[in-house]
Amino acid sequence: MSKPEIILVEPMMPAIEARLDAAYTVHRLFEPGGRDTALAARPKIRAVVTGGGSGIGSDWIEAMPDLGIVAINGVGTDRVNLALARSRGVDVTTTPGTLTEDVADMGMALMLAVLRRIVEGDGFVRQGRWAAREPFPLGGSLKGRRLGILGLGQIGRALARRAEVFGMSVRYWDRAPIPGNAWAFHEDPHALAADSDVLAVCVAATPETRGMVDAGLLASLGRTGVVVNISRGSVVDEPALIDALRSGAIAAAGLDVFASEPEIDPAFLSLANTVITPHQASATVETRIAMGEAVLANLSAHFAGARPPAVVN
Ligand code: 8YV
């Protein structure tokens, strides 16, 4: 029997891709000429494997009559039209629980990088400025700072637990109070920002949260405030954030995600008070193996005629 044909939107770990190749005929969208081959193969495609930040366009879903599953290598579903997929009988799956801790670690890493001036310090030594006895500016302690978490899901909670170990005091906003914790809840995101020194964006990207971190919220955070984003660029009004970082309306930012990544707004590149990273929060060997295993498990359940373990639509 011939192998099912699938589209792979972005690269995965070689060991995971080898297992995809063993079970399926894989059309790689990211290879030279791959888009044309995949376009031509659409009538036969039965699965799409994609990243959370990449997803798959609705026009593609509509042009694949035999599509049965979109397996996201990640937890974000904002780049896939879940309702459209459902209406066509297409399961959309994610990799829940695989990346929570690493993404929360990245939140801490960005907070430390910004407040303790890690990236700046690295440049300072390399440029010979330390040896030249130039003074290096003081950073800020995490201990005693107030961390406001926008969106207390799994990742938000993992970040809160870490922050407490560092001596930060945690408060949060979500659509409703999340039971099972003692952290202060704010019903209004502006009140959260006003009551925070660091605002960590952990909320899922949905139509409701789009542009939620806007000029007003940044003004509430204030001149000494720091924004950390480990969710999605679309949750932030980026022009407003750039303005706030330029004007000093907030102090600094640590950003792993951007609205139009990987081609980010060039204004970010020249902001000295901003640490920027290439959507790398889940990018560790261990987590990418776990994510890949979860994708393979979702696919094999689907092709065995069973319900995949992590259907989200
Ligand atoms: C990954 C993500 O970088 O889980 C998500 O939604 O955005 C990230 O973990 C991505 O899925 C891999 O492309």
mmCIF file of C-alpha atoms in Angstrom, residues 52-221:
data_model
loop_
_atom_site.group_PDB
_atom_site.id
_atom_site.type_symbol
_atom_site.label_atom_id
_atom_site.label_comp_id
_atom_site.label_asym_id
_atom_site.label_seq_id
_atom_site.Cartn_x
_atom_site.Cartn_y
_atom_site.Cartn_z
ATOM 1 C CA GLY A 52 2.321 27.029 15.990
ATOM 2 C CA GLY A 53 3.666 30.251 14.529
ATOM 3 C CA SER A 54 3.160 29.094 10.920
ATOM 4 C CA GLY A 55 -0.154 27.245 10.889
ATOM 5 C CA ILE A 56 -1.764 26.688 7.514
ATOM 6 C CA GLY A 57 -3.902 29.042 5.441
ATOM 7 C CA SER A 58 -7.641 28.480 5.025
ATOM 8 C CA ASP A 59 -7.150 28.499 1.233
ATOM 9 C CA TRP A 60 -4.913 25.455 1.616
ATOM 10 C CA ILE A 61 -7.398 23.659 3.870
ATOM 11 C CA GLU A 62 -10.178 24.328 1.368
ATOM 12 C CA ALA A 63 -8.106 22.941 -1.504
ATOM 13 C CA MET A 64 -7.354 19.579 0.153
ATOM 14 C CA PRO A 65 -10.487 17.373 -0.092
ATOM 15 C CA ASP A 66 -8.821 14.362 1.569
ATOM 16 C CA LEU A 67 -7.264 16.304 4.447
ATOM 17 C CA GLY A 68 -8.045 14.605 7.786
ATOM 18 C CA ILE A 69 -5.668 16.204 10.272
ATOM 19 C CA VAL A 70 -3.602 19.333 10.856
ATOM 20 C CA ALA A 71 -0.984 18.364 13.447
ATOM 21 C CA ILE A 72 0.521 21.465 15.038
ATOM 22 C CA ASN A 73 4.035 21.064 16.434
ATOM 23 C CA GLY A 74 3.267 23.404 19.328
ATOM 24 C CA VAL A 75 0.364 24.690 21.397
ATOM 25 C CA GLY A 76 -0.703 27.889 19.605
ATOM 26 C CA THR A 77 -3.726 27.428 17.341
ATOM 27 C CA ASP A 78 -4.029 31.041 16.185
ATOM 28 C CA ARG A 79 -2.710 30.320 12.682
ATOM 29 C CA VAL A 80 -5.285 27.649 11.843
ATOM 30 C CA ASN A 81 -8.994 28.273 11.280
ATOM 31 C CA LEU A 82 -10.323 25.715 13.769
ATOM 32 C CA ALA A 83 -13.983 26.150 12.829
ATOM 33 C CA LEU A 84 -13.274 25.761 9.121
ATOM 34 C CA ALA A 85 -11.241 22.627 9.831
ATOM 35 C CA ARG A 86 -14.069 21.210 11.970
ATOM 36 C CA SER A 87 -16.669 21.959 9.310
ATOM 37 C CA ARG A 88 -14.612 19.903 6.870
ATOM 38 C CA GLY A 89 -14.107 17.051 9.338
ATOM 39 C CA VAL A 90 -10.445 17.915 9.861
ATOM 40 C CA ASP A 91 -8.976 17.288 13.325
ATOM 41 C CA VAL A 92 -6.517 19.918 14.556
ATOM 42 C CA THR A 93 -4.061 18.657 17.179
ATOM 43 C CA THR A 94 -1.400 20.263 19.379
ATOM 44 C CA THR A 95 1.331 19.085 21.765
ATOM 45 C CA PRO A 96 -0.026 20.058 25.200
ATOM 46 C CA GLY A 97 2.310 19.906 28.183
ATOM 47 C CA THR A 98 5.453 19.408 26.110
ATOM 48 C CA LEU A 99 6.815 22.942 26.173
ATOM 49 C CA THR A 100 5.370 24.619 29.259
ATOM 50 C CA GLU A 101 8.550 24.575 31.343
ATOM 51 C CA ASP A 102 10.920 25.674 28.584
ATOM 52 C CA VAL A 103 8.711 28.573 27.566
ATOM 53 C CA ALA A 104 8.421 29.671 31.198
ATOM 54 C CA ASP A 105 12.229 29.417 31.478
ATOM 55 C CA MET A 106 12.471 31.741 28.492
ATOM 56 C CA GLY A 107 10.231 34.223 30.293
ATOM 57 C CA MET A 108 12.679 34.228 33.209
ATOM 58 C CA ALA A 109 15.644 34.410 30.818
ATOM 59 C CA LEU A 110 14.214 37.500 29.101
ATOM 60 C CA MET A 111 13.424 39.135 32.447
ATOM 61 C CA LEU A 112 16.966 38.479 33.653
ATOM 62 C CA ALA A 113 18.490 39.535 30.333
ATOM 63 C CA VAL A 114 16.666 42.867 30.470
ATOM 64 C CA LEU A 115 16.867 43.684 34.184
ATOM 65 C CA ARG A 116 20.429 42.387 34.675
ATOM 66 C CA ARG A 117 21.638 43.816 31.327
ATOM 67 C CA ILE A 118 23.079 40.462 30.203
ATOM 68 C CA VAL A 119 23.170 41.150 26.454
ATOM 69 C CA GLU A 120 24.499 44.648 27.046
ATOM 70 C CA GLY A 121 27.211 43.231 29.357
ATOM 71 C CA ASP A 122 28.291 40.710 26.741
ATOM 72 C CA GLY A 123 28.739 43.468 24.148
ATOM 73 C CA PHE A 124 30.516 45.649 26.701
ATOM 74 C CA VAL A 125 33.199 43.008 27.359
ATOM 75 C CA ARG A 126 33.658 42.077 23.690
ATOM 76 C CA GLN A 127 34.047 45.723 22.681
ATOM 77 C CA GLY A 128 36.939 46.127 25.149
ATOM 78 C CA ARG A 129 35.022 48.662 27.216
ATOM 79 C CA TRP A 130 35.454 46.685 30.445
ATOM 80 C CA ALA A 131 39.217 46.497 29.895
ATOM 81 C CA ALA A 132 39.163 50.229 29.207
ATOM 82 C CA ARG A 133 37.720 50.711 32.725
ATOM 83 C CA GLU A 134 34.458 52.214 31.414
ATOM 84 C CA PRO A 135 31.684 52.114 34.012
ATOM 85 C CA PHE A 136 28.886 49.602 33.351
ATOM 86 C CA PRO A 137 25.374 50.744 34.330
ATOM 87 C CA LEU A 138 23.644 49.027 37.249
ATOM 88 C CA GLY A 139 20.764 46.657 36.566
ATOM 89 C CA GLY A 140 17.627 45.968 38.603
ATOM 90 C CA SER A 141 16.888 43.125 41.045
ATOM 91 C CA LEU A 142 14.190 40.601 40.346
ATOM 92 C CA LYS A 143 13.755 40.200 44.099
ATOM 93 C CA GLY A 144 11.021 42.512 45.342
ATOM 94 C CA ARG A 145 9.708 43.329 41.867
ATOM 95 C CA ARG A 146 6.029 42.821 41.054
ATOM 96 C CA LEU A 147 5.357 40.441 38.180
ATOM 97 C CA GLY A 148 2.023 40.858 36.413
ATOM 98 C CA ILE A 149 1.065 37.855 34.321
ATOM 99 C CA LEU A 150 -1.340 38.487 31.482
ATOM 100 C CA GLY A 151 -2.984 35.089 30.961
ATOM 101 C CA LEU A 152 -2.574 32.510 33.722
ATOM 102 C CA GLY A 153 -2.643 29.315 31.650
ATOM 103 C CA GLN A 154 -0.144 26.484 32.031
ATOM 104 C CA ILE A 155 2.761 28.660 30.890
ATOM 105 C CA GLY A 156 1.668 31.623 33.017
ATOM 106 C CA ARG A 157 1.495 29.390 36.097
ATOM 107 C CA ALA A 158 4.915 27.855 35.385
ATOM 108 C CA LEU A 159 6.343 31.371 35.067
ATOM 109 C CA ALA A 160 4.670 32.457 38.316
ATOM 110 C CA ARG A 161 6.205 29.512 40.215
ATOM 111 C CA ARG A 162 9.679 30.395 38.910
ATOM 112 C CA ALA A 163 9.275 34.097 39.636
ATOM 113 C CA GLU A 164 8.361 33.377 43.255
ATOM 114 C CA VAL A 165 11.618 31.451 43.703
ATOM 115 C CA PHE A 166 13.401 34.614 42.513
ATOM 116 C CA GLY A 167 11.604 36.650 45.184
ATOM 117 C CA MET A 168 9.134 38.378 42.881
ATOM 118 C CA SER A 169 5.538 38.942 43.952
ATOM 119 C CA VAL A 170 2.992 37.642 41.457
ATOM 120 C CA ARG A 171 -0.380 38.976 40.369
ATOM 121 C CA TYR A 172 -2.360 38.154 37.206
ATOM 122 C CA TRP A 173 -5.185 38.922 34.840
ATOM 123 C CA ASP A 174 -7.314 36.315 33.115
ATOM 124 C CA ARG A 175 -10.927 36.236 31.920
ATOM 125 C CA ALA A 176 -11.885 34.890 35.344
ATOM 126 C CA PRO A 177 -10.008 34.022 38.549
ATOM 127 C CA ILE A 178 -8.040 30.781 38.175
ATOM 128 C CA PRO A 179 -8.681 28.518 41.185
ATOM 129 C CA GLY A 180 -5.911 26.733 43.047
ATOM 130 C CA ASN A 181 -3.454 29.575 43.671
ATOM 131 C CA ALA A 182 -2.944 32.446 46.076
ATOM 132 C CA TRP A 183 -1.819 35.040 43.518
ATOM 133 C CA ALA A 184 -3.742 38.314 43.405
ATOM 134 C CA PHE A 185 -6.288 38.473 40.584
ATOM 135 C CA HIS A 186 -7.022 41.667 38.643
ATOM 136 C CA GLU A 187 -10.251 41.817 36.693
ATOM 137 C CA ASP A 188 -8.974 44.691 34.568
ATOM 138 C CA PRO A 189 -5.710 44.367 32.592
ATOM 139 C CA HIS A 190 -5.005 48.089 33.152
ATOM 140 C CA ALA A 191 -5.193 47.584 36.901
ATOM 141 C CA LEU A 192 -2.794 44.660 36.525
ATOM 142 C CA ALA A 193 -0.330 46.786 34.537
ATOM 143 C CA ALA A 194 -0.564 49.626 37.072
ATOM 144 C CA ASP A 195 0.187 47.129 39.862
ATOM 145 C CA SER A 196 3.201 45.529 38.062
ATOM 146 C CA ASP A 197 6.885 46.274 37.483
ATOM 147 C CA VAL A 198 7.184 43.556 34.844
ATOM 148 C CA LEU A 199 4.270 42.616 32.605
ATOM 149 C CA ALA A 200 4.627 39.108 31.149
ATOM 150 C CA VAL A 201 2.431 38.378 28.147
ATOM 151 C CA CYS A 202 1.410 34.704 28.369
ATOM 152 C CA VAL A 203 -2.167 34.870 27.092
ATOM 153 C CA ALA A 204 -3.202 32.861 24.015
ATOM 154 C CA ALA A 205 -3.612 34.825 20.782
ATOM 155 C CA THR A 206 -7.327 35.032 19.986
ATOM 156 C CA PRO A 207 -9.501 37.697 18.356
ATOM 157 C CA GLU A 208 -10.282 38.949 21.910
ATOM 158 C CA THR A 209 -6.631 39.366 22.945
ATOM 159 C CA ARG A 210 -5.456 40.890 19.656
ATOM 160 C CA GLY A 211 -3.623 44.193 20.299
ATOM 161 C CA MET A 212 -4.466 43.952 24.010
ATOM 162 C CA VAL A 213 -1.107 45.385 25.071
ATOM 163 C CA ASP A 214 -1.752 48.853 23.638
ATOM 164 C CA ALA A 215 -0.646 52.419 24.390
ATOM 165 C CA GLY A 216 -3.069 52.700 27.321
ATOM 166 C CA LEU A 217 -1.882 49.484 28.953
ATOM 167 C CA LEU A 218 1.765 50.503 28.475
ATOM 168 C CA ALA A 219 1.031 53.893 30.056
ATOM 169 C CA SER A 220 -0.478 52.058 33.047
ATOM 170 C CA LEU A 221 2.692 49.947 33.334
#
